[in-house]
mmCIF file of C-alpha atoms in Angstrom:
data_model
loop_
_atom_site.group_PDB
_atom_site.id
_atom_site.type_symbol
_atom_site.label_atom_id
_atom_site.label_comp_id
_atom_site.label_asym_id
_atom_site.label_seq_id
_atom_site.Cartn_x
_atom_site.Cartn_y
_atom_site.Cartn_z
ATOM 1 C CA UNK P 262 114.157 86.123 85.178
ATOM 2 C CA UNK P 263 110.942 88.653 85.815
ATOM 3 C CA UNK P 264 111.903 90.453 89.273
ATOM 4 C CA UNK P 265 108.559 90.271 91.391
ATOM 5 C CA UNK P 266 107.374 93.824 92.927
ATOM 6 C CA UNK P 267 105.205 94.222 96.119
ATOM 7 C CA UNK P 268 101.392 93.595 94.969
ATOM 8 C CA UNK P 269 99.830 96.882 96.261
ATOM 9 C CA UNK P 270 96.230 96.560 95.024
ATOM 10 C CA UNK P 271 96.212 100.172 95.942
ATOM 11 C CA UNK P 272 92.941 101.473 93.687
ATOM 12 C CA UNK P 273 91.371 98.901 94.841
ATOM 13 C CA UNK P 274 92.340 99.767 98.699
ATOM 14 C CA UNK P 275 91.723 103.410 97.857
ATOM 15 C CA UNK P 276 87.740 102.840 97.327
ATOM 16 C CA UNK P 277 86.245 102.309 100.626
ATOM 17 C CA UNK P 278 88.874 104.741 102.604
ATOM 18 C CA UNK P 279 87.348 107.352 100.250
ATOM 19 C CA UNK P 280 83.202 106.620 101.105
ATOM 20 C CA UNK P 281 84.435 105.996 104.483
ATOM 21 C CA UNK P 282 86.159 109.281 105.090
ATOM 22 C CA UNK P 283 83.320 110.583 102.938
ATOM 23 C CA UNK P 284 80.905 109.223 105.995
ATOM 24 C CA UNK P 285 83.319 111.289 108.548
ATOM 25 C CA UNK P 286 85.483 108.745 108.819
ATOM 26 C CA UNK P 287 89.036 108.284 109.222
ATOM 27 C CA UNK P 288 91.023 105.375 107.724
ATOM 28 C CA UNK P 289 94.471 104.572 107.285
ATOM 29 C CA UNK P 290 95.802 101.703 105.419
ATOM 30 C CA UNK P 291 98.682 102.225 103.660
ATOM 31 C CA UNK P 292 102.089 101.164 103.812
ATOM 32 C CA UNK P 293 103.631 99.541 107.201
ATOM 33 C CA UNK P 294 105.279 101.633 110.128
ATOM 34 C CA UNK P 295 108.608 101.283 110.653
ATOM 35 C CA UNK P 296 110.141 99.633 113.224
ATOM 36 C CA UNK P 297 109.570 101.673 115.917
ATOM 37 C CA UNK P 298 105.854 101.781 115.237
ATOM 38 C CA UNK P 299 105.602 98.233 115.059
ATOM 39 C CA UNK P 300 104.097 96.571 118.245
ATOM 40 C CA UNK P 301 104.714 93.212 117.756
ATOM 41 C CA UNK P 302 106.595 91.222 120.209
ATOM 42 C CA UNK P 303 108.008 88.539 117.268
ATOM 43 C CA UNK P 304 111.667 87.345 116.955
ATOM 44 C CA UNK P 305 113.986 88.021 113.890
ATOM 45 C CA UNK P 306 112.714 85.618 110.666
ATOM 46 C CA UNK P 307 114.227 82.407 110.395
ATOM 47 C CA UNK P 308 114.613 80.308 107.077
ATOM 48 C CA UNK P 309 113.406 77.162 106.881
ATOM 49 C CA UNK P 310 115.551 74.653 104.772
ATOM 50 C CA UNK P 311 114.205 73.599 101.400
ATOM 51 C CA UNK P 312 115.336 71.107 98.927
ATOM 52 C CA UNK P 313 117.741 73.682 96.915
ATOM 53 C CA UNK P 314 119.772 74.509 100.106
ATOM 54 C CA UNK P 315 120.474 71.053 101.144
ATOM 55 C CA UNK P 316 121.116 69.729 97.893
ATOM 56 C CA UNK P 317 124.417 71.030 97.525
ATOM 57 C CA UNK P 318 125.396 70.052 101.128
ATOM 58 C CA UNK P 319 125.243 66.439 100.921
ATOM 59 C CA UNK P 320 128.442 64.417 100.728
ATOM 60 C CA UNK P 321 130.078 68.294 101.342
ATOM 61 C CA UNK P 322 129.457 69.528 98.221
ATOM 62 C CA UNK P 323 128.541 73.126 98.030
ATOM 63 C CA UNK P 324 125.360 74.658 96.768
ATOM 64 C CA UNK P 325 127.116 76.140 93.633
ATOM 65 C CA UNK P 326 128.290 72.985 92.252
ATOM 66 C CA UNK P 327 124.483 70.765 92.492
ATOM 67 C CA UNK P 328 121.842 71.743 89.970
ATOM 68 C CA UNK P 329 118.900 74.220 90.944
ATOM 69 C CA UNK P 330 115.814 72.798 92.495
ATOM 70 C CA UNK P 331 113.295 72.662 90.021
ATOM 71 C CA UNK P 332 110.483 75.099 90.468
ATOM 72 C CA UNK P 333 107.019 73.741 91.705
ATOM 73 C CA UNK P 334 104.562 75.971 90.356
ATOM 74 C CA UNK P 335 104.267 77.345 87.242
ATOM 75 C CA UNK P 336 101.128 79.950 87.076
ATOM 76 C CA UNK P 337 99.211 81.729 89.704
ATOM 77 C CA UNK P 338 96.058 79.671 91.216
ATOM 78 C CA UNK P 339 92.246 81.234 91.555
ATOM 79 C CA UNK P 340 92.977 83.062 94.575
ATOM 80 C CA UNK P 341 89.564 84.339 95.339
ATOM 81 C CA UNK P 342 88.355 80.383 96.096
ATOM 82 C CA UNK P 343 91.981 80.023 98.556
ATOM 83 C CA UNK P 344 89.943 81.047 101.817
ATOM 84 C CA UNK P 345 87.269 78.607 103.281
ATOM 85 C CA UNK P 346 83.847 80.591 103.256
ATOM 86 C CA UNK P 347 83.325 80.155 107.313
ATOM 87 C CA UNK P 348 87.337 81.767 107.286
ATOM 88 C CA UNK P 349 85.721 84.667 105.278
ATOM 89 C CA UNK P 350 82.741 85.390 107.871
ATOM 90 C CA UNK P 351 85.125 85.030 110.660
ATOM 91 C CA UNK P 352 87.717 87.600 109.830
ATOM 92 C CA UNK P 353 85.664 89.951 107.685
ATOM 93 C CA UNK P 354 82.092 89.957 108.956
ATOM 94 C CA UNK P 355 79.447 91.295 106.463
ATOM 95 C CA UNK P 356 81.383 90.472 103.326
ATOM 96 C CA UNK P 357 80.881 88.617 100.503
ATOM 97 C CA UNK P 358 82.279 85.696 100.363
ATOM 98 C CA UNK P 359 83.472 85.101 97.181
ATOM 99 C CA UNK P 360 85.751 88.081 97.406
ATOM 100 C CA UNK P 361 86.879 90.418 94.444
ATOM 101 C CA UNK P 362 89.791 89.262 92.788
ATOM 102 C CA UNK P 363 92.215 92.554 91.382
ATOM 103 C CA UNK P 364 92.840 93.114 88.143
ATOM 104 C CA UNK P 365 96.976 92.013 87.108
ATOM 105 C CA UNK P 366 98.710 92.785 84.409
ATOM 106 C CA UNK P 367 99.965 89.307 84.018
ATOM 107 C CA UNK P 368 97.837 86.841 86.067
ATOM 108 C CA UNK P 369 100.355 83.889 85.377
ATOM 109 C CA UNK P 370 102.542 86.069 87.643
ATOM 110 C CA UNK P 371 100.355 87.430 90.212
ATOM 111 C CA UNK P 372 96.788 87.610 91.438
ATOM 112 C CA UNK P 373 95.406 88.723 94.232
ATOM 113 C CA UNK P 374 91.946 88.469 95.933
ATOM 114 C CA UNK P 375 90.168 90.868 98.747
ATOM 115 C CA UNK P 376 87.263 90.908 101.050
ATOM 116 C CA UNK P 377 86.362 94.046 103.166
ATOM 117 C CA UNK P 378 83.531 95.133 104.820
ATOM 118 C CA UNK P 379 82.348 97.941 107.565
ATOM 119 C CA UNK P 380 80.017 95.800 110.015
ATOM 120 C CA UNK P 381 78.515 98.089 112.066
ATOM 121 C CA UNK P 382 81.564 100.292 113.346
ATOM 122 C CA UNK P 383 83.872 97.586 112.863
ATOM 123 C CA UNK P 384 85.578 97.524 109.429
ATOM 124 C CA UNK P 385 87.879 94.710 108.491
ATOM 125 C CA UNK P 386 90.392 93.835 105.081
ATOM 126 C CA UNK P 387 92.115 90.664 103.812
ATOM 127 C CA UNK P 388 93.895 90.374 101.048
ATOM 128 C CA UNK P 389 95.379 87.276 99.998
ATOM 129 C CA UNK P 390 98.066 87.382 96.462
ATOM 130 C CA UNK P 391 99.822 84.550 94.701
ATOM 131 C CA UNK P 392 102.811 85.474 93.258
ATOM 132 C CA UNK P 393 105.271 82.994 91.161
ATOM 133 C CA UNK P 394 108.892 83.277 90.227
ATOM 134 C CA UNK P 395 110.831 82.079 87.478
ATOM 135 C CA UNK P 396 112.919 79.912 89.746
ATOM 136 C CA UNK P 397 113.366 79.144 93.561
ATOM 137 C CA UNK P 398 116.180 81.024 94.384
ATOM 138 C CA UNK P 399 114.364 84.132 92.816
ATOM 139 C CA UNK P 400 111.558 83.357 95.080
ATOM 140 C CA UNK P 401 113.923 83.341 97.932
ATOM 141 C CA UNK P 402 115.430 86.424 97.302
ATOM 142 C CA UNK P 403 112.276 88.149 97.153
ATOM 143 C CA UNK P 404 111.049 86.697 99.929
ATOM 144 C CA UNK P 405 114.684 87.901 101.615
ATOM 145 C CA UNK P 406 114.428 91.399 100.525
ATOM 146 C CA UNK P 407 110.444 91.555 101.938
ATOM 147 C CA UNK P 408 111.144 90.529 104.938
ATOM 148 C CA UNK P 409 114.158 92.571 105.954
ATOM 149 C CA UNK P 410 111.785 95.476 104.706
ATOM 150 C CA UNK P 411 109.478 94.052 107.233
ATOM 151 C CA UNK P 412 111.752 94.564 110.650
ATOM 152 C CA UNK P 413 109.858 93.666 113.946
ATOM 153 C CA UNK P 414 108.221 90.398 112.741
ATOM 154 C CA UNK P 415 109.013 87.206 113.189
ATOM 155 C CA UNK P 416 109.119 83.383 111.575
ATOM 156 C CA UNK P 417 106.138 81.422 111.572
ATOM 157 C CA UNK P 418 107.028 77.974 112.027
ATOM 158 C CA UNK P 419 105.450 75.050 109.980
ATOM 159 C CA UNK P 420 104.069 77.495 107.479
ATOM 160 C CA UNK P 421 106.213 76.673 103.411
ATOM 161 C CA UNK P 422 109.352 76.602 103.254
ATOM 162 C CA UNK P 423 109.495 80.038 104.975
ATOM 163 C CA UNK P 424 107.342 82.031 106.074
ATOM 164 C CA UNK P 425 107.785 85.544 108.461
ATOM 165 C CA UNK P 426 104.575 87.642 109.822
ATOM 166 C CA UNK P 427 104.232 91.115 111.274
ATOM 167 C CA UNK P 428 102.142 93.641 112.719
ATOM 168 C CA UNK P 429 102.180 97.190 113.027
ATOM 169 C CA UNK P 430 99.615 99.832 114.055
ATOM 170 C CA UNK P 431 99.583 103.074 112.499
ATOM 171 C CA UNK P 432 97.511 106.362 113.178
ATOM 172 C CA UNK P 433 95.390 108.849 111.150
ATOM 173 C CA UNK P 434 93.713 111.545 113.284
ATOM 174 C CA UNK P 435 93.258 109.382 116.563
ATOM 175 C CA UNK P 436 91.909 106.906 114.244
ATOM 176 C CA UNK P 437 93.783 103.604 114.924
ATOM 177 C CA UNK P 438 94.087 100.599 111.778
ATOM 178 C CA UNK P 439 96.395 97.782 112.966
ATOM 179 C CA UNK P 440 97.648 96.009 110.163
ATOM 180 C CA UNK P 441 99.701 92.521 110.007
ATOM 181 C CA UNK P 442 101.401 90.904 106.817
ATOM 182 C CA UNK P 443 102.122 87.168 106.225
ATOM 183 C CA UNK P 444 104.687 86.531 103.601
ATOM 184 C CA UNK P 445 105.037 82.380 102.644
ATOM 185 C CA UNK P 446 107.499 81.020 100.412
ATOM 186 C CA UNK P 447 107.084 77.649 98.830
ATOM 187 C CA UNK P 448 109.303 76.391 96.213
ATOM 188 C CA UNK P 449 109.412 79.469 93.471
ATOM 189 C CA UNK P 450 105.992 80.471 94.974
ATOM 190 C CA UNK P 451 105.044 83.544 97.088
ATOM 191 C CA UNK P 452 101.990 83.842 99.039
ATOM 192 C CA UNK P 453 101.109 87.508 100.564
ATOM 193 C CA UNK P 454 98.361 87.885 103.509
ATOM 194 C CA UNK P 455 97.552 91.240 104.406
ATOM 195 C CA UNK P 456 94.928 91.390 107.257
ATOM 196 C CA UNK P 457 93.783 94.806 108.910
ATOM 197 C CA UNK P 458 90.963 96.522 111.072
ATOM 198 C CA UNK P 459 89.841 99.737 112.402
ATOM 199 C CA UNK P 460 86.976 100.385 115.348
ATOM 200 C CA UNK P 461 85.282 103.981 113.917
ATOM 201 C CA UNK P 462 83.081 104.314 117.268
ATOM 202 C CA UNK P 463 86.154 103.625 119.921
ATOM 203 C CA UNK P 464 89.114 105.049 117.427
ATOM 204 C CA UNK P 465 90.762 101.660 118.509
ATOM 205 C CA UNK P 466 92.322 98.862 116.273
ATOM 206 C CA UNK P 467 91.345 95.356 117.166
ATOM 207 C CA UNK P 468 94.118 93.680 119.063
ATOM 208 C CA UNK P 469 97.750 92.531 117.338
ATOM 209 C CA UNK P 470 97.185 88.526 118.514
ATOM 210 C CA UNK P 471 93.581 88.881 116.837
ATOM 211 C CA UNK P 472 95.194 89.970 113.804
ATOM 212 C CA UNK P 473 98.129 88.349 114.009
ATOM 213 C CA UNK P 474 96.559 85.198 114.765
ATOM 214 C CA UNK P 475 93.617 86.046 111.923
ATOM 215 C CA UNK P 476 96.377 86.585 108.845
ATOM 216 C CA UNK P 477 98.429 83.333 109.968
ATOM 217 C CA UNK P 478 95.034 81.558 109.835
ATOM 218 C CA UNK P 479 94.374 82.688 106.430
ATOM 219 C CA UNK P 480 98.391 82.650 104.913
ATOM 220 C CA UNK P 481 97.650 78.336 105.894
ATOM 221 C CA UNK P 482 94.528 78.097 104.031
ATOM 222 C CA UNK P 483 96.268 79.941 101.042
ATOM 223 C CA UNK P 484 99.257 77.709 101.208
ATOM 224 C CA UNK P 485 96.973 74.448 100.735
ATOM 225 C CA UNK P 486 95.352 76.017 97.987
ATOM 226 C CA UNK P 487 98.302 76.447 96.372
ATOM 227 C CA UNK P 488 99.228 73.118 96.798
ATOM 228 C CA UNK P 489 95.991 71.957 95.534
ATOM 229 C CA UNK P 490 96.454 73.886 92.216
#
């Protein structure tokens, strides 16, 4: 079984902090606050049921007598072509829209795409990753382990067979970046939105229901896509 470890893109992420601090500009987009820098309002996660939890519960049997739910997926899809183009102009204004897709060390695993762009003052990123596991109930545990990593979010009904969002705002000399995170589990698959914006003329981030609302938007697309593939 090949564990699955956070997709971090981080050379990639590292690029336009450093021409935009180079500019006299502040940016901060790493890793999520903790809890008590979060400022979402969301409940715990919630599971949704999927095929491999109930099939061990009908006629009482338990789980660890039926046979594991076979796995749906069994390679990463393109995810640069995931997001429609007129989602692309909407949530990151002045970029191109066929994204860059990161470079993975095993693309049948993983693969992630990004947009960014600075429009003006306003400077937006989405990333959107694929990630598939050798089986469903390593996908779950994965998923599990993310999303108690994750505290302050909350489920996102309708959304896989599980999915759990979250938004946090951090701060880098006054500079504000709010950043949310969609994590999606369907069968063995993963699918990771990370959405995030600064303001460099007000020092403000853009509000957590315009992020929040913009990473959900984009986590659905990239679930049909995946079902697509």
């Amino acid at each position: 079984m090949r564990p699955l470890s956070l997709p971090l893109a981080l050379t990639a992420r590292l690029l336009p902090v450093a021409v935009l601090a180079s500019a006299g500009w502040a940016l901060s987009s790493g890793p999520l606050a903790s809890a008590s820098d979060s400022d979402s309002d969301h409940s715990s996660a919630q599971r949704s049921p999927d095929s491999e939890d109930t099939a061990g519960k009908k006629g009482g049997n338990s789980s660890s007598s039926a046979p594991p739910a076979a796995k749906a997926y069994e390679a990463a899809p393109a995810p640069c072509g995931s997001i429609a183009v007129k989602t692309v102009k909407s949530l990151v204004p002045g970029a191109k829209t066929a994204g860059k897709e990161i470079p993975s060390t095993d693309e049948g695993v993983r693969r992630t795409c990004s947009w960014n762009a600075l429009k003006g003052f306003d400077y937006r990123w989405l990333d959107v990753s694929f990630e598939i596991a050798d089986s469903v109930s390593a996908a779950r545990k994965t998923y599990e382990q993310r999303t108690a990593e994750k505290s302050g979010g909350g489920a996102v009904p309708g959304l896989g067979d599980a999915a759990y969002s979250v938004v946090n705002l951090t701060t880098d000399k006054k500079q504000q970046t709010r950043e949310g995170v969609v994590l999606a589990r369907v069968s063995n698959a993963l699918v990771v939105v990370t959405y995030n914006g600064s303001d460099f003329e007000s020092k403000k981030a853009p509000d957590t229901d315009e992020i929040n609302k913009g990473a959900i938007k984009a986590a659905k697309e990239a679930v049909r896509a995946l079902g697509k593939g």
